[in-house]
Amino acid sequence: MTILEFQDKFSTEQSIINYYIQIKYNGNLCCDHCGSDKVYHRKDKLKMYQCETCNNNFSIFKGTIFEKSSTSLRKWFYAIHLFLNSKKGISGCQLQREVGVTYKTAWRMLKQIRTAMASKGMKDVFSSTVEIDETYIGGKPRKKNKGMQTDEFKNKRGRGSFKTPVIGIIDRTSKQVYAKVALPNENNQKLTGKQLLSILSEVTKTGTTVISDEFRSYNILSKSGFIHLKVDHSKEFAKDEIHTNNIESFWGILKRGIYGIYHSVSVKYMQNYINEFSFRYNNRFNENIFDTLIKNTHQ
Ligand SMILES: [Zn+2]
């Protein structure tokens, strides 16, 4: 959607209400209490409808990021449009300027848009051959932790470092990715077999073929109902199909995005950013990505 198309399509608040009823309710808005289709738009409250049958008042945006927001729908939609059109993401400062909101509001909007990008309903969707891999994201320890920057820690990379572990799974057939921050467990152990298995099982059917590297925590997979194949890096040429190149290339996109656009991301918001890049990746060929995101705005 170009900016002109966007402006034509969403020229008023009412046009957004109409669009939303079309894509979210297939044009048939019904009372969320009694199911009656005799509902009318309240003149005094833009987002509210009233049921003629049972008198129920309801917001058509119930449970979405728009429901309680005092920011206009046009600003929201414009922000989403900008966010999706900038292939690499957008900063709070840029959104503040372009949409005309305060920095605080811009920051909150971005956070909520990323929340809408979270994978929903992906249970058992992966069932062909999947690749699983882990990566580490994060910067150097903060200044106050400088004492920890001894030689022992300074050069540590990957497993055993201070960075945040992230697990990623890619389905080779659907080419969809699922990635999740995997914080250390209560005993401060990182990436235990149990943890890997639990994240894999969120989206992958038992019995699926899973390819990983030789990290020992993956050994649990073959005992847990998956067909587990390991990449053998000691061989000069890997067997044709036994590789994790797809998930590794996603890590490249994710890291370039996070380090390049956002510079650094705290552990607290890491999953939010991973959601953004996973959504962009999973919808890279989706021409209706805007509609997809709007339908996904339930929190
Ligand atoms: Zn009703």
CSV table of N, CA and C in Angstrom, one decimal, residues 41-127:
chain,number,residue,atom,x,y,z
A,41,HIS,N,-24.4,2.0,15.7
A,41,HIS,CA,-23.3,2.7,16.1
A,41,HIS,C,-23.7,3.9,17.0
A,42,ARG,N,-23.1,4.0,18.1
A,42,ARG,CA,-23.4,5.1,19.0
A,42,ARG,C,-22.9,6.4,18.5
A,43,LYS,N,-23.7,7.4,18.5
A,43,LYS,CA,-23.3,8.6,17.9
A,43,LYS,C,-22.2,9.4,18.8
A,44,ASP,N,-22.3,9.1,20.1
A,44,ASP,CA,-21.4,9.8,21.0
A,44,ASP,C,-20.1,9.2,21.2
A,45,LYS,N,-20.0,7.9,20.9
A,45,LYS,CA,-18.7,7.2,21.1
A,45,LYS,C,-18.3,6.4,19.9
A,46,LEU,N,-17.2,6.8,19.3
A,46,LEU,CA,-16.8,6.3,18.0
A,46,LEU,C,-16.6,4.8,18.0
A,47,LYS,N,-16.1,4.2,19.1
A,47,LYS,CA,-15.7,2.8,19.1
A,47,LYS,C,-16.9,1.9,19.6
A,48,MET,N,-18.0,2.6,20.0
A,48,MET,CA,-19.0,1.8,20.7
A,48,MET,C,-20.2,1.5,19.8
A,49,TYR,N,-20.8,0.3,20.0
A,49,TYR,CA,-22.0,-0.1,19.3
A,49,TYR,C,-23.0,-0.5,20.4
A,50,GLN,N,-24.3,-0.4,20.1
A,50,GLN,CA,-25.3,-0.8,21.1
A,50,GLN,C,-26.2,-1.8,20.4
A,51,CYS,N,-26.7,-2.8,21.2
A,51,CYS,CA,-27.6,-3.8,20.7
A,51,CYS,C,-29.0,-3.4,20.9
A,52,GLU,N,-29.8,-3.5,19.9
A,52,GLU,CA,-31.2,-3.1,20.0
A,52,GLU,C,-32.0,-4.1,20.8
A,53,THR,N,-31.6,-5.4,20.7
A,53,THR,CA,-32.3,-6.5,21.3
A,53,THR,C,-32.1,-6.5,22.9
A,54,CYS,N,-30.8,-6.4,23.3
A,54,CYS,CA,-30.6,-6.6,24.8
A,54,CYS,C,-30.0,-5.3,25.4
A,55,ASN,N,-29.8,-4.3,24.6
A,55,ASN,CA,-29.3,-3.0,25.1
A,55,ASN,C,-27.8,-3.0,25.5
A,56,ASN,N,-27.2,-4.1,25.2
A,56,ASN,CA,-25.7,-4.2,25.5
A,56,ASN,C,-24.9,-3.1,24.7
A,57,ASN,N,-24.0,-2.5,25.4
A,57,ASN,CA,-23.0,-1.6,24.8
A,57,ASN,C,-21.7,-2.3,24.6
A,58,PHE,N,-21.1,-2.3,23.5
A,58,PHE,CA,-19.8,-3.0,23.3
A,58,PHE,C,-18.9,-2.2,22.4
A,59,SER,N,-17.6,-2.4,22.6
A,59,SER,CA,-16.6,-1.8,21.8
A,59,SER,C,-16.3,-2.8,20.7
A,60,ILE,N,-16.2,-2.3,19.4
A,60,ILE,CA,-15.8,-3.3,18.4
A,60,ILE,C,-14.3,-3.6,18.5
A,61,PHE,N,-13.6,-2.9,19.3
A,61,PHE,CA,-12.2,-3.1,19.4
A,61,PHE,C,-11.8,-3.8,20.7
A,62,LYS,N,-12.8,-4.4,21.3
A,62,LYS,CA,-12.6,-5.1,22.6
A,62,LYS,C,-11.4,-6.0,22.6
A,63,GLY,N,-10.5,-5.9,23.6
A,63,GLY,CA,-9.4,-6.7,23.7
A,63,GLY,C,-8.3,-6.4,22.7
A,64,THR,N,-8.4,-5.3,21.9
A,64,THR,CA,-7.3,-5.0,21.0
A,64,THR,C,-6.5,-3.8,21.6
A,65,ILE,N,-5.4,-3.5,20.9
A,65,ILE,CA,-4.6,-2.4,21.3
A,65,ILE,C,-5.3,-1.0,21.1
A,66,PHE,N,-6.4,-1.0,20.3
A,66,PHE,CA,-7.1,0.3,20.1
A,66,PHE,C,-8.2,0.6,21.1
A,67,GLU,N,-8.6,-0.5,21.9
A,67,GLU,CA,-9.8,-0.3,22.7
A,67,GLU,C,-9.7,0.9,23.7
A,68,LYS,N,-8.7,0.9,24.4
A,68,LYS,CA,-8.7,2.0,25.5
A,68,LYS,C,-7.7,3.2,25.1
A,69,SER,N,-7.2,3.1,23.9
A,69,SER,CA,-6.2,4.2,23.6
A,69,SER,C,-6.9,5.5,23.3
A,70,SER,N,-6.3,6.6,23.7
A,70,SER,CA,-6.9,7.9,23.4
A,70,SER,C,-6.3,8.4,22.1
A,71,THR,N,-5.3,7.8,21.6
A,71,THR,CA,-4.8,8.2,20.3
A,71,THR,C,-5.8,7.8,19.2
A,72,SER,N,-5.9,8.7,18.2
A,72,SER,CA,-6.9,8.5,17.2
A,72,SER,C,-6.6,7.2,16.4
A,73,LEU,N,-7.7,6.7,15.8
A,73,LEU,CA,-7.5,5.5,15.0
A,73,LEU,C,-6.6,5.8,13.8
A,74,ARG,N,-6.8,6.9,13.2
A,74,ARG,CA,-6.0,7.3,12.0
A,74,ARG,C,-4.5,7.4,12.4
A,75,LYS,N,-4.2,7.9,13.5
A,75,LYS,CA,-2.7,7.9,14.0
A,75,LYS,C,-2.2,6.4,14.2
A,76,TRP,N,-3.1,5.6,14.8
A,76,TRP,CA,-2.7,4.2,15.0
A,76,TRP,C,-2.4,3.5,13.6
A,77,PHE,N,-3.4,3.7,12.7
A,77,PHE,CA,-3.3,3.0,11.4
A,77,PHE,C,-2.1,3.6,10.6
A,78,TYR,N,-1.8,4.8,10.7
A,78,TYR,CA,-0.7,5.4,10.0
A,78,TYR,C,0.6,4.9,10.6
A,79,ALA,N,0.6,4.8,11.9
A,79,ALA,CA,1.8,4.2,12.6
A,79,ALA,C,2.1,2.8,12.1
A,80,ILE,N,1.0,2.0,12.0
A,80,ILE,CA,1.2,0.6,11.6
A,80,ILE,C,1.6,0.5,10.2
A,81,HIS,N,1.1,1.4,9.4
A,81,HIS,CA,1.5,1.5,7.9
A,81,HIS,C,2.9,1.8,7.8
A,82,LEU,N,3.4,2.8,8.5
A,82,LEU,CA,4.8,3.2,8.5
A,82,LEU,C,5.7,2.0,9.0
A,83,PHE,N,5.3,1.4,10.0
A,83,PHE,CA,6.0,0.3,10.6
A,83,PHE,C,6.2,-0.8,9.7
A,84,LEU,N,5.1,-1.2,9.0
A,84,LEU,CA,5.2,-2.3,8.1
A,84,LEU,C,6.0,-1.9,6.8
A,85,ASN,N,5.9,-0.7,6.4
A,85,ASN,CA,6.5,-0.3,5.1
A,85,ASN,C,8.0,-0.1,5.3
A,86,SER,N,8.5,0.2,6.5
A,86,SER,CA,9.9,0.3,6.7
A,86,SER,C,10.4,-1.1,7.0
A,87,LYS,N,11.0,-1.7,6.0
A,87,LYS,CA,11.4,-3.1,6.0
A,87,LYS,C,12.2,-3.5,7.2
A,88,LYS,N,12.9,-2.5,7.7
A,88,LYS,CA,13.9,-2.8,8.8
A,88,LYS,C,13.4,-2.3,10.2
A,89,GLY,N,12.2,-1.8,10.2
A,89,GLY,CA,11.7,-1.3,11.5
A,89,GLY,C,11.9,0.2,11.6
A,90,ILE,N,11.4,0.8,12.7
A,90,ILE,CA,11.3,2.2,12.8
A,90,ILE,C,11.6,2.6,14.3
A,91,SER,N,12.2,3.8,14.5
A,91,SER,CA,12.5,4.1,15.9
A,91,SER,C,11.4,5.0,16.5
A,92,GLY,N,11.4,5.1,17.8
A,92,GLY,CA,10.3,5.9,18.4
A,92,GLY,C,10.4,7.4,18.0
A,93,CYS,N,11.6,7.9,17.8
A,93,CYS,CA,11.8,9.3,17.4
A,93,CYS,C,11.2,9.6,16.0
A,94,GLN,N,11.4,8.6,15.1
A,94,GLN,CA,10.9,8.7,13.8
A,94,GLN,C,9.4,8.7,13.8
A,95,LEU,N,8.8,7.8,14.6
A,95,LEU,CA,7.4,7.7,14.7
A,95,LEU,C,6.8,9.0,15.3
A,96,GLN,N,7.4,9.5,16.3
A,96,GLN,CA,7.0,10.7,16.9
A,96,GLN,C,6.9,11.9,15.9
A,97,ARG,N,7.9,12.0,15.1
A,97,ARG,CA,7.9,13.1,14.1
A,97,ARG,C,6.8,12.9,13.0
A,98,GLU,N,6.8,11.6,12.5
A,98,GLU,CA,5.9,11.4,11.4
A,98,GLU,C,4.4,11.3,11.7
A,99,VAL,N,4.1,10.8,12.9
A,99,VAL,CA,2.7,10.6,13.3
A,99,VAL,C,2.2,11.8,14.1
A,100,GLY,N,3.1,12.6,14.7
A,100,GLY,CA,2.7,13.7,15.5
A,100,GLY,C,2.1,13.3,16.8
A,101,VAL,N,2.9,12.5,17.6
A,101,VAL,CA,2.5,12.1,18.9
A,101,VAL,C,3.7,12.4,19.8
A,102,THR,N,3.6,12.3,21.1
A,102,THR,CA,4.7,12.5,22.0
A,102,THR,C,5.7,11.3,21.9
A,103,TYR,N,6.9,11.4,22.3
A,103,TYR,CA,7.8,10.3,22.2
A,103,TYR,C,7.3,9.1,23.1
A,104,LYS,N,6.8,9.5,24.2
A,104,LYS,CA,6.3,8.4,25.1
A,104,LYS,C,5.2,7.6,24.4
A,105,THR,N,4.2,8.3,23.8
A,105,THR,CA,3.2,7.6,23.1
A,105,THR,C,3.7,6.8,21.9
A,106,ALA,N,4.6,7.4,21.2
A,106,ALA,CA,5.2,6.7,20.0
A,106,ALA,C,5.9,5.4,20.5
A,107,TRP,N,6.6,5.5,21.6
A,107,TRP,CA,7.3,4.3,22.1
A,107,TRP,C,6.3,3.2,22.5
A,108,ARG,N,5.2,3.7,23.2
A,108,ARG,CA,4.2,2.7,23.6
A,108,ARG,C,3.5,2.1,22.4
A,109,MET,N,3.2,2.9,21.4
A,109,MET,CA,2.6,2.4,20.2
A,109,MET,C,3.4,1.3,19.6
A,110,LEU,N,4.7,1.6,19.5
A,110,LEU,CA,5.6,0.6,18.8
A,110,LEU,C,5.6,-0.7,19.6
A,111,LYS,N,5.7,-0.6,20.9
A,111,LYS,CA,5.7,-1.8,21.8
A,111,LYS,C,4.4,-2.6,21.6
A,112,GLN,N,3.3,-1.9,21.4
A,112,GLN,CA,2.0,-2.6,21.3
A,112,GLN,C,1.9,-3.2,19.9
A,113,ILE,N,2.4,-2.5,18.9
A,113,ILE,CA,2.4,-3.1,17.5
A,113,ILE,C,3.2,-4.4,17.5
A,114,ARG,N,4.3,-4.3,18.2
A,114,ARG,CA,5.2,-5.6,18.2
A,114,ARG,C,4.5,-6.7,19.0
A,115,THR,N,3.7,-6.3,20.0
A,115,THR,CA,2.9,-7.3,20.7
A,115,THR,C,1.9,-8.0,19.8
A,116,ALA,N,1.3,-7.2,18.9
A,116,ALA,CA,0.4,-7.7,17.9
A,116,ALA,C,1.0,-8.6,16.9
A,117,MET,N,2.4,-8.5,16.8
A,117,MET,CA,3.1,-9.3,15.9
A,117,MET,C,3.5,-10.7,16.5
A,118,ALA,N,3.2,-10.9,17.7
A,118,ALA,CA,3.5,-12.2,18.4
A,118,ALA,C,2.8,-13.3,17.7
A,119,SER,N,3.5,-14.5,17.6
A,119,SER,CA,2.9,-15.6,17.0
A,119,SER,C,1.7,-16.1,17.8
A,120,LYS,N,0.6,-16.2,17.2
A,120,LYS,CA,-0.6,-16.7,17.9
A,120,LYS,C,-1.1,-18.0,17.2
A,121,GLY,N,-1.6,-18.9,18.0
A,121,GLY,CA,-2.2,-20.0,17.4
A,121,GLY,C,-1.3,-20.9,16.6
A,122,MET,N,0.0,-20.9,17.0
A,122,MET,CA,0.9,-21.7,16.2
A,122,MET,C,1.1,-23.1,16.7
A,123,LYS,N,0.2,-23.6,17.6
A,123,LYS,CA,0.3,-24.9,18.2
A,123,LYS,C,0.4,-26.0,17.1
A,124,ASP,N,1.4,-26.9,17.2
A,124,ASP,CA,1.5,-28.0,16.4
A,124,ASP,C,1.5,-27.7,14.9
A,125,VAL,N,1.9,-26.5,14.5
A,125,VAL,CA,1.8,-26.2,13.1
A,125,VAL,C,3.0,-26.7,12.3
A,126,PHE,N,4.1,-27.0,13.0
A,126,PHE,CA,5.2,-27.5,12.2
A,126,PHE,C,5.2,-29.1,12.2
A,127,SER,N,5.2,-29.7,11.1
A,127,SER,CA,5.1,-31.1,11.0
A,127,SER,C,5.9,-31.8,9.9
